[in-house]
Coordinates of C-alpha atoms in Angstrom, one line a residue:
M1 CA 48.4 195.3 98.5
A2 CA 52.1 195.3 97.8
T3 CA 52.9 194.4 101.5
W4 CA 50.5 191.3 101.2
T5 CA 52.1 190.4 98.0
K6 CA 55.6 190.5 99.7
I7 CA 54.6 188.4 102.7
F8 CA 52.8 185.8 100.5
A9 CA 56.0 185.6 98.3
A10 CA 58.2 185.1 101.5
A11 CA 55.8 182.4 102.8
L12 CA 55.9 180.5 99.5
L13 CA 59.7 180.7 99.3
A14 CA 60.0 179.3 102.8
I15 CA 57.6 176.4 101.9
L16 CA 59.6 175.6 98.7
A17 CA 62.9 175.5 100.6
T18 CA 61.5 173.2 103.1
L19 CA 60.3 170.9 100.6
S20 CA 63.4 170.8 98.8
V21 CA 65.7 170.0 101.9
R22 CA 63.1 167.2 102.7
E23 CA 63.5 165.7 99.3
V24 CA 67.2 165.7 99.6
H25 CA 67.1 164.1 103.0
I26 CA 64.9 161.4 101.8
S27 CA 66.9 160.8 98.6
A28 CA 70.1 160.5 100.7
Q29 CA 68.4 158.0 103.1
D30 CA 66.6 155.9 100.2
F31 CA 69.7 155.7 97.8
P32 CA 70.7 152.1 97.6
A33 CA 74.0 150.8 99.2
V34 CA 77.0 150.5 97.1
V35 CA 78.2 147.0 96.7
G36 CA 81.3 147.7 94.7
R37 CA 83.0 148.8 91.5
I38 CA 82.9 147.1 88.2
E39 CA 84.8 147.4 84.9
G40 CA 84.7 145.6 81.9
D41 CA 84.5 145.4 77.9
D42 CA 80.8 145.8 76.7
L43 CA 79.1 146.4 80.1
E44 CA 75.8 148.1 81.2
V45 CA 74.8 148.8 84.8
V46 CA 71.2 149.8 85.4
T47 CA 70.5 151.2 88.9
K48 CA 67.0 152.3 90.3
T49 CA 67.5 155.5 92.4
P50 CA 64.9 157.7 94.0
T51 CA 65.4 160.3 91.2
G52 CA 64.9 157.6 88.4
I53 CA 66.6 154.9 86.6
E54 CA 70.2 155.3 85.9
T55 CA 72.2 153.5 83.2
D56 CA 75.9 153.6 83.2
A57 CA 78.7 152.1 81.4
A58 CA 81.9 150.7 82.8
P59 CA 83.8 151.6 84.9
T60 CA 81.1 152.6 87.4
V61 CA 79.8 151.6 90.7
V62 CA 77.3 148.8 91.4
A63 CA 74.6 149.3 94.1
S64 CA 72.3 147.0 95.8
G65 CA 69.6 146.1 93.1
S66 CA 71.6 147.0 90.1
D67 CA 71.1 144.9 86.9
V68 CA 74.5 144.1 85.2
T69 CA 74.4 143.1 81.6
L70 CA 77.7 141.8 80.0
R71 CA 77.3 141.5 76.3
S72 CA 80.6 140.0 75.5
G73 CA 84.1 139.9 76.9
H74 CA 85.1 140.0 80.6
A75 CA 84.3 142.1 83.5
L76 CA 85.7 142.4 87.0
L77 CA 83.7 143.4 90.2
L78 CA 85.6 144.5 93.2
L79 CA 83.6 144.2 96.3
N80 CA 83.7 146.9 99.0
A81 CA 83.7 144.2 101.7
G82 CA 86.8 142.5 100.1
G83 CA 87.2 140.0 97.5
E84 CA 86.3 140.2 93.7
I85 CA 84.0 138.5 91.1
S86 CA 85.2 137.7 87.5
I87 CA 82.4 137.8 85.0
C88 CA 82.7 136.1 81.5
G89 CA 80.0 137.2 78.9
P90 CA 77.5 136.9 77.9
A91 CA 76.1 137.3 81.3
H92 CA 73.3 139.1 83.2
F93 CA 72.8 139.1 86.9
K94 CA 71.5 141.2 89.8
L95 CA 73.3 142.1 93.1
I96 CA 71.3 142.6 96.4
K97 CA 72.9 143.3 99.7
S98 CA 71.1 142.9 103.0
S99 CA 72.7 142.8 106.4
G100 CA 76.1 142.5 105.2
A101 CA 75.4 139.5 102.9
V102 CA 75.6 139.7 99.1
T103 CA 73.3 137.8 96.8
L104 CA 74.0 137.3 93.2
A105 CA 70.9 136.4 91.2
L106 CA 72.3 134.9 88.0
D107 CA 70.1 134.6 84.9
Y108 CA 73.0 133.4 82.7
G109 CA 76.8 133.7 82.2
R110 CA 79.8 132.4 84.2
V111 CA 80.9 134.1 87.6
H112 CA 84.2 133.4 89.4
P113 CA 83.8 134.8 93.0
S114 CA 87.1 134.8 95.0
M115 CA 86.8 136.1 98.6
E116 CA 89.1 136.0 101.5
S117 CA 86.4 137.2 104.1
S118 CA 84.1 135.3 105.8
D119 CA 81.0 137.6 104.8
G120 CA 77.9 135.7 103.6
F121 CA 77.7 135.1 99.8
T122 CA 75.1 133.2 98.1
I123 CA 74.5 132.6 94.0
Y124 CA 70.8 132.1 93.0
T125 CA 69.8 130.7 89.7
P126 CA 66.1 129.9 88.5
T127 CA 66.5 126.2 89.9
I128 CA 69.7 126.1 92.0
V129 CA 71.1 128.0 95.2
A130 CA 74.8 127.7 95.5
T131 CA 76.7 128.7 98.7
P132 CA 80.5 128.8 99.0
I133 CA 81.9 127.1 102.0
A134 CA 85.3 128.1 103.4
I135 CA 87.4 125.2 104.8
A136 CA 89.3 125.9 107.8
G137 CA 88.8 129.5 107.5
G138 CA 90.5 129.7 104.1
P139 CA 89.6 131.6 100.9
R140 CA 86.8 130.8 98.8
N141 CA 87.5 130.4 95.0
M142 CA 85.0 128.6 92.7
T143 CA 83.3 129.1 89.4
L144 CA 79.7 128.6 88.5
G145 CA 78.4 128.9 84.8
L146 CA 74.9 128.8 83.7
Q147 CA 73.8 128.7 79.9
Q148 CA 70.5 130.0 78.6
N149 CA 69.3 126.5 78.0
G150 CA 69.6 125.5 81.7
E151 CA 72.8 123.7 81.7
M152 CA 75.1 124.5 84.7
C153 CA 78.6 123.7 85.6
V154 CA 80.5 124.1 88.9
L155 CA 84.2 124.3 89.5
T156 CA 85.6 124.5 93.1
A157 CA 89.3 125.7 93.3
S158 CA 89.5 126.6 97.0
G159 CA 86.8 125.5 99.5
A160 CA 83.7 123.6 98.9
M161 CA 80.2 124.5 97.4
R162 CA 76.8 123.5 98.7
V163 CA 74.1 123.1 96.0
E164 CA 70.4 123.0 96.7
T165 CA 67.3 122.8 94.6
Q166 CA 64.9 125.5 95.2
F167 CA 61.8 123.2 94.8
S168 CA 63.0 120.4 97.0
D169 CA 65.0 119.6 100.2
Q170 CA 67.8 117.9 98.1
S171 CA 71.2 119.2 98.5
M172 CA 74.8 118.0 98.0
I173 CA 78.3 119.3 98.8
I174 CA 80.9 119.5 95.9
P175 CA 84.2 119.1 97.6
Q176 CA 87.3 121.1 97.1
G177 CA 88.9 120.5 93.7
G178 CA 85.9 119.0 92.4
T179 CA 83.7 119.5 89.2
A180 CA 80.0 118.8 88.4
T181 CA 77.4 119.3 85.5
L182 CA 73.8 120.0 86.3
A183 CA 70.9 120.1 83.9
G184 CA 67.4 120.9 85.2
G185 CA 68.6 121.1 88.8
Q186 CA 69.9 117.3 88.7
I187 CA 73.5 116.3 88.6
E188 CA 74.5 114.6 85.3
S189 CA 78.3 114.2 85.8
L190 CA 81.1 114.7 88.3
Q191 CA 83.6 115.2 85.6
A192 CA 83.0 118.5 84.1
D193 CA 85.4 120.2 81.6
A194 CA 87.3 122.4 83.7
S195 CA 88.6 124.7 80.9
A196 CA 84.9 125.1 79.6
C197 CA 83.8 126.2 83.0
S198 CA 86.8 128.5 84.1
C199 CA 86.5 132.2 84.0
D200 CA 89.5 134.5 84.7
F201 CA 89.6 138.2 84.3
P202 CA 92.7 139.1 82.1
R203 CA 94.8 141.6 84.1
A204 CA 97.3 142.5 81.4
H205 CA 95.8 146.0 80.6
I206 CA 95.2 146.7 84.4
E207 CA 98.8 146.3 85.6
S208 CA 101.0 148.6 83.5
P209 CA 104.3 147.0 82.5
K210 CA 107.1 148.1 84.6
S211 CA 109.7 150.2 82.5
A212 CA 113.1 148.8 82.3
P213 CA 115.6 150.7 84.3
P214 CA 117.9 152.9 82.3
Q215 CA 121.3 151.0 81.4
R216 CA 124.1 152.9 82.9
S217 CA 127.3 153.4 80.9
Q218 CA 129.8 150.9 82.0
P219 CA 133.6 150.7 81.1
A220 CA 134.6 148.6 78.4
R221 CA 136.0 145.3 79.7
E222 CA 138.9 143.5 78.2
V223 CA 137.9 140.2 76.8
G224 CA 140.4 137.6 76.9
A225 CA 140.5 133.7 76.7
L226 CA 137.8 132.0 78.6
A227 CA 139.0 130.1 81.7
P228 CA 138.3 126.4 81.9
P229 CA 135.3 125.4 83.7
L230 CA 135.4 124.6 87.4
P231 CA 135.0 121.0 88.4
P232 CA 131.5 120.3 90.0
Q233 CA 131.5 120.5 93.8
R234 CA 130.7 117.0 95.3
T235 CA 128.8 117.1 98.4
R236 CA 128.8 114.0 100.6
T237 CA 125.3 113.1 101.8
D238 CA 125.0 111.0 104.7
N239 CA 122.3 108.4 104.6
A240 CA 121.3 108.8 108.1
P241 CA 118.0 107.1 108.9
P242 CA 115.2 109.5 109.9
P243 CA 114.7 110.1 113.6
S244 CA 112.4 107.7 115.1
A245 CA 109.9 108.4 117.7
S246 CA 110.9 108.4 121.3
A247 CA 110.8 105.0 122.8
G248 CA 108.9 106.6 125.9
E249 CA 106.2 108.0 123.8
P250 CA 103.3 105.6 122.5
V251 CA 102.3 105.4 118.9
Y252 CA 98.5 105.4 118.2
T253 CA 96.9 104.1 115.0
V254 CA 93.3 104.5 114.2
L255 CA 91.7 101.9 112.1
M256 CA 88.2 102.6 110.6
P257 CA 86.1 101.4 107.6
P258 CA 86.8 103.3 104.5
L259 CA 84.6 106.4 103.6
S260 CA 82.0 106.0 100.8
F261 CA 80.2 108.2 98.3
N262 CA 77.4 107.9 96.2
A263 CA 76.7 110.3 93.4
N264 CA 73.1 109.1 92.9
S265 CA 72.1 109.8 96.5
P266 CA 71.7 113.6 97.3
E267 CA 71.9 112.7 101.2
P268 CA 75.6 112.3 102.3
P269 CA 76.4 108.9 103.6
P270 CA 76.1 108.1 107.2
D271 CA 79.1 108.4 109.6
P272 CA 80.9 105.2 110.6
A273 CA 79.7 103.9 113.9
P274 CA 82.0 104.1 116.9
E275 CA 82.1 100.6 117.4
T276 CA 83.7 99.8 113.9
I277 CA 86.5 102.2 115.0
L278 CA 89.6 100.6 116.5
L279 CA 92.4 102.5 118.3
V280 CA 95.6 100.7 118.6
R281 CA 98.4 101.8 120.8
E282 CA 102.1 100.6 120.0
L283 CA 104.3 100.4 122.9
R284 CA 108.0 99.2 123.2
L285 CA 108.2 96.3 126.0
R286 CA 111.1 97.2 128.4
P287 CA 112.9 94.1 129.8
S288 CA 112.8 93.5 133.6
V289 CA 116.5 92.6 133.6
E290 CA 119.1 94.8 131.9
F291 CA 122.7 93.4 131.4
R292 CA 125.5 95.7 131.2
G293 CA 129.1 94.6 130.6
H294 CA 131.3 92.8 128.0
V295 CA 131.0 89.3 126.6
N296 CA 133.8 87.5 125.5
P297 CA 133.6 85.3 122.6
A298 CA 133.7 81.5 123.1
P299 CA 137.3 79.8 122.7
S300 CA 137.7 77.8 119.7
Q301 CA 137.9 74.1 120.1
T302 CA 141.2 72.5 119.3
V303 CA 141.3 69.3 117.3
A304 CA 143.3 66.5 119.0
V305 CA 145.9 65.0 116.7
H306 CA 146.7 61.4 117.3
V307 CA 150.4 60.9 116.4
S308 CA 151.2 57.2 115.9
P309 CA 154.5 56.0 117.1
P310 CA 157.3 55.5 114.4
A311 CA 157.6 52.0 112.9
P312 CA 160.4 49.8 114.4
T313 CA 163.5 49.6 112.2
P314 CA 163.9 46.1 111.0
V315 CA 166.9 44.5 112.6
D316 CA 169.8 43.2 110.2
D317 CA 169.8 39.6 110.4
R318 CA 173.0 39.3 108.7
P319 CA 175.7 37.5 110.8
A320 CA 178.4 39.7 112.4
E321 CA 181.7 39.4 110.7
S322 CA 184.3 37.4 112.8
Q323 CA 187.4 39.2 113.9
P324 CA 190.6 38.1 112.2
G325 CA 192.8 35.8 114.2
I326 CA 196.6 36.2 115.1
F327 CA 197.7 34.1 112.2
D328 CA 195.6 36.1 109.6
R329 CA 197.2 39.4 110.8
V330 CA 200.7 37.9 110.6
R331 CA 200.1 36.7 107.1
N332 CA 198.7 40.0 105.9
F333 CA 201.5 41.9 107.4
F334 CA 204.0 39.9 105.5
R335 CA 202.1 40.3 102.3
R336 CA 202.2 44.0 102.7
L337 CA 205.7 43.8 103.0
T338 CA 206.4 41.8 100.1
G339 CA 203.8 43.5 97.9
K340 CA 202.2 40.4 96.8
G341 CA 198.6 41.6 96.4
P342 CA 196.2 43.9 98.1
C343 CA 195.1 43.4 101.7
A344 CA 191.8 41.9 101.6
G345 CA 190.1 40.1 104.4
A346 CA 189.0 40.8 107.9
G347 CA 192.5 41.2 109.0
C348 CA 193.5 43.8 106.7
S349 CA 193.5 47.5 108.0
S350 CA 193.7 50.6 106.0

């Protein structure tokens, strides 16, 4: 009897050990995948595990299928795949990860995803499906807010966002830097208040302030009179024209009709027809004959000055004085000798 009791006890222990190992193996396989780690103010994370339901406060991990409730304040979710999500309370959402893509089912609140990687990410609301779109492989940074009365705001800082209604095939793309306000799945305005829709996690308490370096004792310096200020240095800027394109390279200009956008139409406008696009090629015509040398200026024309001959001098019409005769000369000679009067007349000589 004692032998059979020992055998039965050993068999029972072996069966219990096998069942416990199997349960541990199944629990390890059925445990949901961890999406990231979250921290915040008034936060509660509810995760369903094979052993039951776990309720944790921040900071804690968030697994696939976890319900996250932020009663007030802010929270920050760091994703394992890269990127982060800022949450502004009150907010309630659920995270689901499948095949590498993350889905955020938002009931209410504001979420601000910021991701550098190209992994799939989608935001589901009761009426709208929002998908961030990267532009030229750049980052995706946008904010989506949903109030409990159904009003929604969208703010795109980097990248665009595709907004689709769940109950119809209508969709639209909010471009980078755009805002939109929706109510009941319909767009009300494209001029939403960016300050009311923004959501940024305060990082002042995360990064500890850097302590100032200890001040080293320095020798006392002698303080004297201040030197006069130095004159400002004047730099000469050459107004050189910008380098122009090479004469051998043609310049192309594309002329096409302007793009249009209609906010009332959910479908994007059609692309312009190729027939309406004009490609203009600009070239510089090279002359067939090239002249190289030096050109002298034309000689100045001299003005001919006509000089009139001098006017003839009028001829004196007075009669010439007659020469004194021999008798007059003799008479004047004797008068000079006798001193009877001055010598006058044609025969008088000085």
